[in-house]
mmCIF file of C-alpha atoms in Angstrom:
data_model
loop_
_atom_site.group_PDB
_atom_site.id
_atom_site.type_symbol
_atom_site.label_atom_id
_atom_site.label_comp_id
_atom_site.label_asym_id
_atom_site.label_seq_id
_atom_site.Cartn_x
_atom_site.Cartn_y
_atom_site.Cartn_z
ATOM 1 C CA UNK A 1 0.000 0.000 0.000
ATOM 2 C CA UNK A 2 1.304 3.202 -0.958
ATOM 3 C CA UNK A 3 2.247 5.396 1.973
ATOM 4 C CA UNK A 4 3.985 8.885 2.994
ATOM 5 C CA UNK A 5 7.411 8.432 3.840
ATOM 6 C CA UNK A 6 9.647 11.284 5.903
ATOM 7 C CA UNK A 7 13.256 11.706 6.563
ATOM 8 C CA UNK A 8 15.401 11.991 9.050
ATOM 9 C CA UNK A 9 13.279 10.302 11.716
ATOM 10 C CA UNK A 10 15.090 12.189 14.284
ATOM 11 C CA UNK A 11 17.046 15.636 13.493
ATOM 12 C CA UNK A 12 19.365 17.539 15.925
ATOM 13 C CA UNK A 13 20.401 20.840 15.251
ATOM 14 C CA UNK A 14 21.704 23.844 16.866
ATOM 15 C CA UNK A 15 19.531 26.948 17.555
ATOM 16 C CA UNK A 16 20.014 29.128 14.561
ATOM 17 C CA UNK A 17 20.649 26.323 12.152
ATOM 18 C CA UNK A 18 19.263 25.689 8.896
ATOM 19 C CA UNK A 19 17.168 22.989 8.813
ATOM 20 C CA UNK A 20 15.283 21.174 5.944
ATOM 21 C CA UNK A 21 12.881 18.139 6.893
ATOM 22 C CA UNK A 22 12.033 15.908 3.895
ATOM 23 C CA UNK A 23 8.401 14.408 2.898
ATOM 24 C CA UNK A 24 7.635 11.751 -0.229
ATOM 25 C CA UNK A 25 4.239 11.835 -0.692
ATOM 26 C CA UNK A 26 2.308 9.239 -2.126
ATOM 27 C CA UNK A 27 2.734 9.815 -5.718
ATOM 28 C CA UNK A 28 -0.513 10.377 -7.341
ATOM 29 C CA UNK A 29 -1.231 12.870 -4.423
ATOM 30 C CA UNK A 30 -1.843 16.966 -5.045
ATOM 31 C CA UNK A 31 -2.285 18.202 -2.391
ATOM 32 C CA UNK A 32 0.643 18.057 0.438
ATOM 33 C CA UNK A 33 0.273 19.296 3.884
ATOM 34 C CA UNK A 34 2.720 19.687 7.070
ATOM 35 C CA UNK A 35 1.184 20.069 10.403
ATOM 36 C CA UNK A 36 3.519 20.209 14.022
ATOM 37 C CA UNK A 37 3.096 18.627 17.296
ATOM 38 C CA UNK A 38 5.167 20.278 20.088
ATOM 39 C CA UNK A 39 5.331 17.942 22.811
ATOM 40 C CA UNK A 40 1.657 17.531 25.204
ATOM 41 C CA UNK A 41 0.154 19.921 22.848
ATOM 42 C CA UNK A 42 -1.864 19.536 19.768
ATOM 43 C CA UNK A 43 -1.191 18.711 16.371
ATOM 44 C CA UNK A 44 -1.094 22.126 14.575
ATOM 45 C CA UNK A 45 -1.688 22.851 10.699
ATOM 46 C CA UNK A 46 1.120 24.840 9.108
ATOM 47 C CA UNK A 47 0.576 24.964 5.112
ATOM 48 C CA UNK A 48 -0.570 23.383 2.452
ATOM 49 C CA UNK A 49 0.891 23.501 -0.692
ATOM 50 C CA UNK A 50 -1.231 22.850 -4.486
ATOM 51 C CA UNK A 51 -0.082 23.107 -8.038
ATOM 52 C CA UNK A 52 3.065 24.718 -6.552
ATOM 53 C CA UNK A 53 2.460 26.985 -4.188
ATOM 54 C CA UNK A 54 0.982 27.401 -1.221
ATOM 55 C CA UNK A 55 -2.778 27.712 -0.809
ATOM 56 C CA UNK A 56 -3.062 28.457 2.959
ATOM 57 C CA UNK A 57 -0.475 28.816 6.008
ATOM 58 C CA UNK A 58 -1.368 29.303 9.289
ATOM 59 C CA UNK A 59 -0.020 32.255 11.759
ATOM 60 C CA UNK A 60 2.835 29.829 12.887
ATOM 61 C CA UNK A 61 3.938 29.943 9.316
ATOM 62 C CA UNK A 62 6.122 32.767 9.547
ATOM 63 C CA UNK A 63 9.022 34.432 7.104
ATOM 64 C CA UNK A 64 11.110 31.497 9.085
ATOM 65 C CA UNK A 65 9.970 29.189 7.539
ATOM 66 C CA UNK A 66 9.288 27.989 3.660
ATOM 67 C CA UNK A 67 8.078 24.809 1.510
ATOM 68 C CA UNK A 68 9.107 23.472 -1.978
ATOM 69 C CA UNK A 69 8.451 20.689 -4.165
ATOM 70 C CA UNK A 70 11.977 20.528 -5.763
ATOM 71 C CA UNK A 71 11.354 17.733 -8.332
ATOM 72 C CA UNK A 72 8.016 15.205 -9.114
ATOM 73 C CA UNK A 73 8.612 13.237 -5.672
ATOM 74 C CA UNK A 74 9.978 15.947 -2.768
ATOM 75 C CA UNK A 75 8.500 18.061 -0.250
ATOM 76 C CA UNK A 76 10.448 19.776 1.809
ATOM 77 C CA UNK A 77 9.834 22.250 4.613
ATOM 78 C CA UNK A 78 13.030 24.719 5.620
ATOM 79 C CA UNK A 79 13.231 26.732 8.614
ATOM 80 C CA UNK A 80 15.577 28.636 7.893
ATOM 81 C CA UNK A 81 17.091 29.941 11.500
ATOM 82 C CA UNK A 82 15.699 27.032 14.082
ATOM 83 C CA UNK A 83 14.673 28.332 17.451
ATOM 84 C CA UNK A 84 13.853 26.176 20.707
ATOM 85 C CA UNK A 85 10.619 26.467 20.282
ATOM 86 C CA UNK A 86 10.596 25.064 17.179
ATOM 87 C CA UNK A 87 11.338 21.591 18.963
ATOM 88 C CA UNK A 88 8.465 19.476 17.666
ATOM 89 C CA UNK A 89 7.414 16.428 15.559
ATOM 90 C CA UNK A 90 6.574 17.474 12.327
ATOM 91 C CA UNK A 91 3.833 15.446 9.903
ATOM 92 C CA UNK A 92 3.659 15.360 6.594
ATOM 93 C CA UNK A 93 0.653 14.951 5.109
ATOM 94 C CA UNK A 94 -0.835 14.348 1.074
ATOM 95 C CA UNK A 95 -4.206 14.162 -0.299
ATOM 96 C CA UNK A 96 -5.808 13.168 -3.844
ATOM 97 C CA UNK A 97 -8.153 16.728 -3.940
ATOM 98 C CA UNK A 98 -8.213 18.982 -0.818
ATOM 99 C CA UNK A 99 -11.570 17.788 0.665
ATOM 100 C CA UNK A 100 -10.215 13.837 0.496
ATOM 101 C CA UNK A 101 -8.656 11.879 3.403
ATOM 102 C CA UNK A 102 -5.139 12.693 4.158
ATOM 103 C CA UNK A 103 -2.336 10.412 4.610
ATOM 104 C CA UNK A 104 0.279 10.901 7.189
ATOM 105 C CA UNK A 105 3.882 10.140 7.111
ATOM 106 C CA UNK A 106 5.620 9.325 10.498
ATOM 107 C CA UNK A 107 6.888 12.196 11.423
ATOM 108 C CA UNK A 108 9.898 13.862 11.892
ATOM 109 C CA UNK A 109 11.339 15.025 15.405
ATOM 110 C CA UNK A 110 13.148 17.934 15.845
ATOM 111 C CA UNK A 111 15.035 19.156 18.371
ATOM 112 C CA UNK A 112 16.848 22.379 18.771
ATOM 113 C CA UNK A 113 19.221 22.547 21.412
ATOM 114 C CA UNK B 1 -12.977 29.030 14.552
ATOM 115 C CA UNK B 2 -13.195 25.307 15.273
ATOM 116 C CA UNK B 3 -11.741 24.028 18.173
ATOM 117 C CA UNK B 4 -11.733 20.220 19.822
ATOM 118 C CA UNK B 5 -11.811 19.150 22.970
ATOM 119 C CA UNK B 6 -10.395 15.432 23.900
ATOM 120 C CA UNK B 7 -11.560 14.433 27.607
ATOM 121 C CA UNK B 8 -8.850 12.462 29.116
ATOM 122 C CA UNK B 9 -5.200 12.619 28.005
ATOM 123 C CA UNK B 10 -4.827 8.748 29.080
ATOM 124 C CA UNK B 11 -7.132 5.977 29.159
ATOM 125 C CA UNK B 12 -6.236 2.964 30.708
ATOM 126 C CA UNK B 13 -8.812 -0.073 29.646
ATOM 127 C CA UNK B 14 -8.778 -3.838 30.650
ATOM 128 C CA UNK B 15 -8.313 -6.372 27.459
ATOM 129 C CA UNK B 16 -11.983 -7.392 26.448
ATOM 130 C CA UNK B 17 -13.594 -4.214 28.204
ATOM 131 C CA UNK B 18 -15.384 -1.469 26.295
ATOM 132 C CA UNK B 19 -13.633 1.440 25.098
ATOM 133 C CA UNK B 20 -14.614 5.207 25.115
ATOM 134 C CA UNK B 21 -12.568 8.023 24.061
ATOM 135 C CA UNK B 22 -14.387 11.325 24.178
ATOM 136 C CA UNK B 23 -14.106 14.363 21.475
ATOM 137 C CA UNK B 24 -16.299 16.964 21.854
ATOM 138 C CA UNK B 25 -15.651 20.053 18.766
ATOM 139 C CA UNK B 26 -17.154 23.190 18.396
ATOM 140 C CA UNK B 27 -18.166 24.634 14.929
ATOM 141 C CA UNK B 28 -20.697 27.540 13.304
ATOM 142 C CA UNK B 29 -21.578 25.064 10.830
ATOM 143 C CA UNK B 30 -21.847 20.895 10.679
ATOM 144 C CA UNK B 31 -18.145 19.924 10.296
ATOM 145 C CA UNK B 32 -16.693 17.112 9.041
ATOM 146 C CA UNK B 33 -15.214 14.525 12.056
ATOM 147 C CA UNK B 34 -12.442 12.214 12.037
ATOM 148 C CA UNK B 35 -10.331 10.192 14.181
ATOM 149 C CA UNK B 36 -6.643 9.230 13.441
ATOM 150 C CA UNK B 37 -4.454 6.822 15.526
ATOM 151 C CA UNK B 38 -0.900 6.673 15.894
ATOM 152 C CA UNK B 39 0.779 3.508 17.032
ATOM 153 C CA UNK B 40 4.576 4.248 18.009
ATOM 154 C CA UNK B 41 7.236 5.262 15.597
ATOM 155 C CA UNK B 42 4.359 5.577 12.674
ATOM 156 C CA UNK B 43 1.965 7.944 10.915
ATOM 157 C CA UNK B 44 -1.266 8.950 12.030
ATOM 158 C CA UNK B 45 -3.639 6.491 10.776
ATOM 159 C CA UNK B 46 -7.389 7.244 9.466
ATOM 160 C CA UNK B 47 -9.711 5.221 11.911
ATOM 161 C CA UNK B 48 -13.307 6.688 10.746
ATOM 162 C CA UNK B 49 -14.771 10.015 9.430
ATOM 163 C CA UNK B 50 -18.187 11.561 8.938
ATOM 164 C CA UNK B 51 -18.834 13.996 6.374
ATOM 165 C CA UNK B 52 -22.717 13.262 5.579
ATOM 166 C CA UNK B 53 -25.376 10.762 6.100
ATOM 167 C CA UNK B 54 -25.536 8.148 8.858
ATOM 168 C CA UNK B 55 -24.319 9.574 12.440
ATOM 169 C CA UNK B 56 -23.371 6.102 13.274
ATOM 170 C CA UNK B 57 -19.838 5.204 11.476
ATOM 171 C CA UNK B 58 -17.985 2.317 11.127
ATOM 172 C CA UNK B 59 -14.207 2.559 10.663
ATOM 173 C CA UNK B 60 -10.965 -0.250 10.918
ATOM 174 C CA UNK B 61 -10.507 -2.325 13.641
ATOM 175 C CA UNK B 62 -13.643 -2.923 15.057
ATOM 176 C CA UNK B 63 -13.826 0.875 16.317
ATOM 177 C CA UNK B 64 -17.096 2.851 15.644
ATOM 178 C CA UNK B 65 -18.469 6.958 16.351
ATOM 179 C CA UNK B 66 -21.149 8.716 16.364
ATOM 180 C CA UNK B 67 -22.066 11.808 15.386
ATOM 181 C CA UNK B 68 -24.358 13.618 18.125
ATOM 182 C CA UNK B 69 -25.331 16.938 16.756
ATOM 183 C CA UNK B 70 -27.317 18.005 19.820
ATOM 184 C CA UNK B 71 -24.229 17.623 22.275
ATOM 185 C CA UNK B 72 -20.985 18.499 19.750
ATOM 186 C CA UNK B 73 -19.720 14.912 20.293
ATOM 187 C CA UNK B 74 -17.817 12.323 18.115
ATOM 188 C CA UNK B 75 -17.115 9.979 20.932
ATOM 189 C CA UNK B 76 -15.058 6.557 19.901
ATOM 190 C CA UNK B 77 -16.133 3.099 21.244
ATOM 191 C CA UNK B 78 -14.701 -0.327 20.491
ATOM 192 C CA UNK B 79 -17.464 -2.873 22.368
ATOM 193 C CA UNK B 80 -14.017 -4.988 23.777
ATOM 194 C CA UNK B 81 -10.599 -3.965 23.856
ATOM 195 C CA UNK B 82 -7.658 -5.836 22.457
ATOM 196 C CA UNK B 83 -3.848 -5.605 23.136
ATOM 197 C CA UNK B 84 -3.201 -4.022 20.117
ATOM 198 C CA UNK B 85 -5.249 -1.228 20.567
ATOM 199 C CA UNK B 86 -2.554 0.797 22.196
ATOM 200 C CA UNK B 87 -1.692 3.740 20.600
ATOM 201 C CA UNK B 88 -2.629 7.545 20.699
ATOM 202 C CA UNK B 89 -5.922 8.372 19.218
ATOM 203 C CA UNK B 90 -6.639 12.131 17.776
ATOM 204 C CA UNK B 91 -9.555 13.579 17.067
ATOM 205 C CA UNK B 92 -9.988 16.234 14.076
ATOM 206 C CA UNK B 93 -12.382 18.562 12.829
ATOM 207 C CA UNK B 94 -12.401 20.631 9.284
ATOM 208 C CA UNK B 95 -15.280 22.568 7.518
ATOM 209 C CA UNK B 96 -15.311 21.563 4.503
ATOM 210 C CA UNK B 97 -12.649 20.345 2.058
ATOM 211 C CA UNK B 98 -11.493 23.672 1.753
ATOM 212 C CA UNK B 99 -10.023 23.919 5.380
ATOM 213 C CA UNK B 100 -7.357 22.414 6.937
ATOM 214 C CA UNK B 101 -7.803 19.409 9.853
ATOM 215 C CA UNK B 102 -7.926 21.090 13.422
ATOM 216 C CA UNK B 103 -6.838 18.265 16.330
ATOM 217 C CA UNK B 104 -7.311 17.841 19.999
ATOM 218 C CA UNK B 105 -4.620 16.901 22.069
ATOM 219 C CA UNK B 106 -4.815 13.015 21.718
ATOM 220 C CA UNK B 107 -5.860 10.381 23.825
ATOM 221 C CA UNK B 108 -3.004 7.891 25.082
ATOM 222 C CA UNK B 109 -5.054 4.214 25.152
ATOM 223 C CA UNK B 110 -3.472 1.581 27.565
ATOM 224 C CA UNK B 111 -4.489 -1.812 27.360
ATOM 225 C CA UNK B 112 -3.795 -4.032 30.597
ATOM 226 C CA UNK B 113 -3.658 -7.821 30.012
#
């Protein structure tokens, strides 16, 4: 069964490092999503991205942060200067039209030390 | 704006016994309703959703929810627990298709043998 896969699993990085965290989506997908869990909170919608660009962010979505589909298989989300409180696990997420069922990937945990 | 509301961070169930996770959600319109599940070191999962039509829905695993208009709730039941039904459950909320998935906190299931 096709699924969403994300790398690294795990990422450390320094605060005020660059940091790119990496999605597949399933490949017949359109619509890709990333969403954040900081630890005993909720899972929190960042962006979505369509034909391109994005179609809706959310106010953590800041000028820190940015998405790109690089080639036909990638989707990558950059912060571009990490702070602490960026510590999270971050989803991916694709879907075949927006109001369809999304599929998750496993995550990626960041930590910023 | 939408918000959900998971009763219970962790709920601890005997094997066989019945299980009820609560999600209540509040919307100005109908919403759509879903519940994911994450088993360690994987993606959230689809469980169920209701978009339209019967309150009552069926999803994988034995687990069912139904859709009480009258008291905002999308509460999950399985009638009898099984080991493997350990995992963090999430409930979501979104609009329409045109709106991204708004979570509660999650709901940590234990299952004691």
């Amino acid at each position: 069964e096709p699924e969403v896969t994300q790398t690294p699993s795990h990422q450390v990085t320094q605060m005020g490092q660059e940091v790119i965290l990496r999605c597949v989506p399933i490949s017949n997908h359109l619509y890709f999503y990333w969403y954040r869990q900081i630890l005993g909170q909720k899972v929190e919608f960042l962006v979505s991205f369509y034909n391109n660009e994005i179609s809706e962010k959310s106010e953590i979505f800041d000028d820190q942060f940015s998405v790109e589909r690089p080639d036909g298989s990638n989707f990558t989300l950059k912060i571009r200067s990490t702070k602490l409180e960026d510590s999270a696990m971050y989803f991916c997420a694709s879907s075949t039209d927006r109001g369809n069922e999304q599929y998750f990937g496993p995550g990626t945990r960041l930590t910023v030390t | 704006a939408q918000s959900v509301t998971q009763l219970g961070s962790h709920v601890s169930v005997s094997e066989g016994a019945l299980v009820l996770l609560r999600c209540n959600y509040s919307s100005s319109v109908p919403p759509y309703l879903f519940w994911y599940v994450q088993y360690p070191n994987q993606g959230l999962q689809l469980l169920l959703k209701y978009t339209t039509g019967a309150t009552l829905v069926k999803g994988i695993n034995g687990f069912e929810a139904e859709f009480k208009k009258s008291e905002t709730s999308f509460h999950l039941t399985k009638p009898s627990a099984h080991m493997s039904d350990a995992a963090e459950y999430f409930c979501a909320v979104r609009l329409s298709g045109n709106t991204p998935l708004v979570f509660g906190k999650g709901t940590r299931l234990s299952v004691i043998a």
